[in-house]
Amino acid sequence: MKKKILKATIVASFALIAGMNVYNAQKSDVMSELALANVEALASGEGSISDCETYCKSDSRYDCIISWGDGIEGITCTDHRKK
């Protein structure tokens, strides 16, 4: 009788552990829309050549410096001047 109870306990323990592992594997961490928007904004790459074309005019005599302020480093567009 004791062996049957022991076997049942072991089987129930394995089933419980397996069930917990399946449950934990199925949980997914979903980022909020705001967090996703922030990630996309950071990944978009500040300081690209398109920013030079947007904020500066082509002029071989000047260098246009674009600064985003608040201690954020900007970019220097060679052969451009401020619009």
PDB file of C-alpha atoms in Angstrom:
ATOM      1  CA  MET A   1       0.000   0.000   0.000  1.00  0.00           C
ATOM      2  CA  LYS A   2       2.793   2.435   0.871  1.00  0.00           C
ATOM      3  CA  LYS A   3       4.486   1.735  -2.481  1.00  0.00           C
ATOM      4  CA  LYS A   4       1.309   2.696  -4.377  1.00  0.00           C
ATOM      5  CA  ILE A   5       1.038   5.967  -2.474  1.00  0.00           C
ATOM      6  CA  LEU A   6       4.718   6.690  -3.107  1.00  0.00           C
ATOM      7  CA  LYS A   7       4.340   5.974  -6.826  1.00  0.00           C
ATOM      8  CA  ALA A   8       1.226   8.160  -7.035  1.00  0.00           C
ATOM      9  CA  THR A   9       3.038  10.987  -5.255  1.00  0.00           C
ATOM     10  CA  ILE A  10       6.021  10.762  -7.606  1.00  0.00           C
ATOM     11  CA  VAL A  11       3.771  10.707 -10.691  1.00  0.00           C
ATOM     12  CA  ALA A  12       1.777  13.686  -9.396  1.00  0.00           C
ATOM     13  CA  SER A  13       5.023  15.592  -8.669  1.00  0.00           C
ATOM     14  CA  PHE A  14       6.328  15.020 -12.197  1.00  0.00           C
ATOM     15  CA  ALA A  15       2.981  16.054 -13.681  1.00  0.00           C
ATOM     16  CA  LEU A  16       2.951  19.208 -11.571  1.00  0.00           C
ATOM     17  CA  ILE A  17       6.506  20.143 -12.557  1.00  0.00           C
ATOM     18  CA  ALA A  18       5.804  19.450 -16.236  1.00  0.00           C
ATOM     19  CA  GLY A  19       2.631  21.547 -16.079  1.00  0.00           C
ATOM     20  CA  MET A  20       4.466  24.441 -14.469  1.00  0.00           C
ATOM     21  CA  ASN A  21       7.180  24.327 -17.146  1.00  0.00           C
ATOM     22  CA  VAL A  22       4.587  24.368 -19.943  1.00  0.00           C
ATOM     23  CA  TYR A  23       2.763  27.288 -18.303  1.00  0.00           C
ATOM     24  CA  ASN A  24       5.982  29.301 -17.880  1.00  0.00           C
ATOM     25  CA  ALA A  25       7.015  28.627 -21.469  1.00  0.00           C
ATOM     26  CA  GLN A  26       3.702  29.941 -22.806  1.00  0.00           C
ATOM     27  CA  LYS A  27       3.793  33.223 -20.909  1.00  0.00           C
ATOM     28  CA  SER A  28       4.938  36.081 -23.092  1.00  0.00           C
ATOM     29  CA  ASP A  29       6.052  39.528 -22.089  1.00  0.00           C
ATOM     30  CA  VAL A  30       4.201  41.984 -24.281  1.00  0.00           C
ATOM     31  CA  MET A  31       5.605  45.481 -24.550  1.00  0.00           C
ATOM     32  CA  SER A  32       3.209  48.373 -24.394  1.00  0.00           C
ATOM     33  CA  GLU A  33       2.577  50.511 -27.449  1.00  0.00           C
ATOM     34  CA  LEU A  34       4.495  53.370 -25.815  1.00  0.00           C
ATOM     35  CA  ALA A  35       7.530  51.174 -25.182  1.00  0.00           C
ATOM     36  CA  LEU A  36       7.460  49.929 -28.777  1.00  0.00           C
ATOM     37  CA  ALA A  37       7.231  53.494 -30.065  1.00  0.00           C
ATOM     38  CA  ASN A  38      10.235  54.453 -27.939  1.00  0.00           C
ATOM     39  CA  VAL A  39      12.253  51.529 -29.254  1.00  0.00           C
ATOM     40  CA  GLU A  40      11.405  52.432 -32.841  1.00  0.00           C
ATOM     41  CA  ALA A  41      12.346  56.064 -32.239  1.00  0.00           C
ATOM     42  CA  LEU A  42      15.682  55.073 -30.763  1.00  0.00           C
ATOM     43  CA  ALA A  43      16.364  52.587 -33.530  1.00  0.00           C
ATOM     44  CA  SER A  44      15.531  55.029 -36.312  1.00  0.00           C
ATOM     45  CA  GLY A  45      19.015  56.479 -36.099  1.00  0.00           C
ATOM     46  CA  GLU A  46      19.333  60.130 -35.274  1.00  0.00           C
ATOM     47  CA  GLY A  47      21.779  62.018 -37.367  1.00  0.00           C
ATOM     48  CA  SER A  48      21.402  60.511 -40.788  1.00  0.00           C
ATOM     49  CA  ILE A  49      22.154  62.158 -44.126  1.00  0.00           C
ATOM     50  CA  SER A  50      18.419  62.770 -44.549  1.00  0.00           C
ATOM     51  CA  ASP A  51      18.584  65.120 -41.539  1.00  0.00           C
ATOM     52  CA  CYS A  52      21.252  67.115 -43.360  1.00  0.00           C
ATOM     53  CA  GLU A  53      18.962  67.438 -46.360  1.00  0.00           C
ATOM     54  CA  THR A  54      16.010  68.401 -44.132  1.00  0.00           C
ATOM     55  CA  TYR A  55      17.631  71.034 -41.926  1.00  0.00           C
ATOM     56  CA  CYS A  56      20.487  72.336 -44.073  1.00  0.00           C
ATOM     57  CA  LYS A  57      21.129  73.595 -47.613  1.00  0.00           C
ATOM     58  CA  SER A  58      23.955  72.296 -49.775  1.00  0.00           C
ATOM     59  CA  ASP A  59      26.816  74.775 -49.796  1.00  0.00           C
ATOM     60  CA  SER A  60      30.453  73.734 -50.152  1.00  0.00           C
ATOM     61  CA  ARG A  61      31.665  76.741 -48.143  1.00  0.00           C
ATOM     62  CA  TYR A  62      30.033  75.739 -44.833  1.00  0.00           C
ATOM     63  CA  ASP A  63      29.473  72.957 -42.340  1.00  0.00           C
ATOM     64  CA  CYS A  64      25.982  72.744 -40.869  1.00  0.00           C
ATOM     65  CA  ILE A  65      25.800  71.510 -37.267  1.00  0.00           C
ATOM     66  CA  ILE A  66      22.512  69.983 -36.141  1.00  0.00           C
ATOM     67  CA  SER A  67      22.091  69.733 -32.372  1.00  0.00           C
ATOM     68  CA  TRP A  68      19.130  68.104 -30.637  1.00  0.00           C
ATOM     69  CA  GLY A  69      19.768  69.971 -27.373  1.00  0.00           C
ATOM     70  CA  ASP A  70      19.594  68.837 -23.752  1.00  0.00           C
ATOM     71  CA  GLY A  71      23.072  67.362 -23.953  1.00  0.00           C
ATOM     72  CA  ILE A  72      22.187  65.080 -26.854  1.00  0.00           C
ATOM     73  CA  GLU A  73      24.995  64.982 -29.358  1.00  0.00           C
ATOM     74  CA  GLY A  74      24.128  66.188 -32.837  1.00  0.00           C
ATOM     75  CA  ILE A  75      25.708  65.728 -36.238  1.00  0.00           C
ATOM     76  CA  THR A  76      27.846  67.827 -38.567  1.00  0.00           C
ATOM     77  CA  CYS A  77      26.805  68.023 -42.188  1.00  0.00           C
ATOM     78  CA  THR A  78      29.832  68.896 -44.276  1.00  0.00           C
ATOM     79  CA  ASP A  79      29.230  71.045 -47.357  1.00  0.00           C
ATOM     80  CA  HIS A  80      25.921  72.307 -45.983  1.00  0.00           C
ATOM     81  CA  ARG A  81      24.668  75.481 -44.270  1.00  0.00           C
ATOM     82  CA  LYS A  82      21.631  76.201 -42.119  1.00  0.00           C
ATOM     83  CA  LYS A  83      18.364  76.851 -43.946  1.00  0.00           C
TER      84      LYS A  83
END
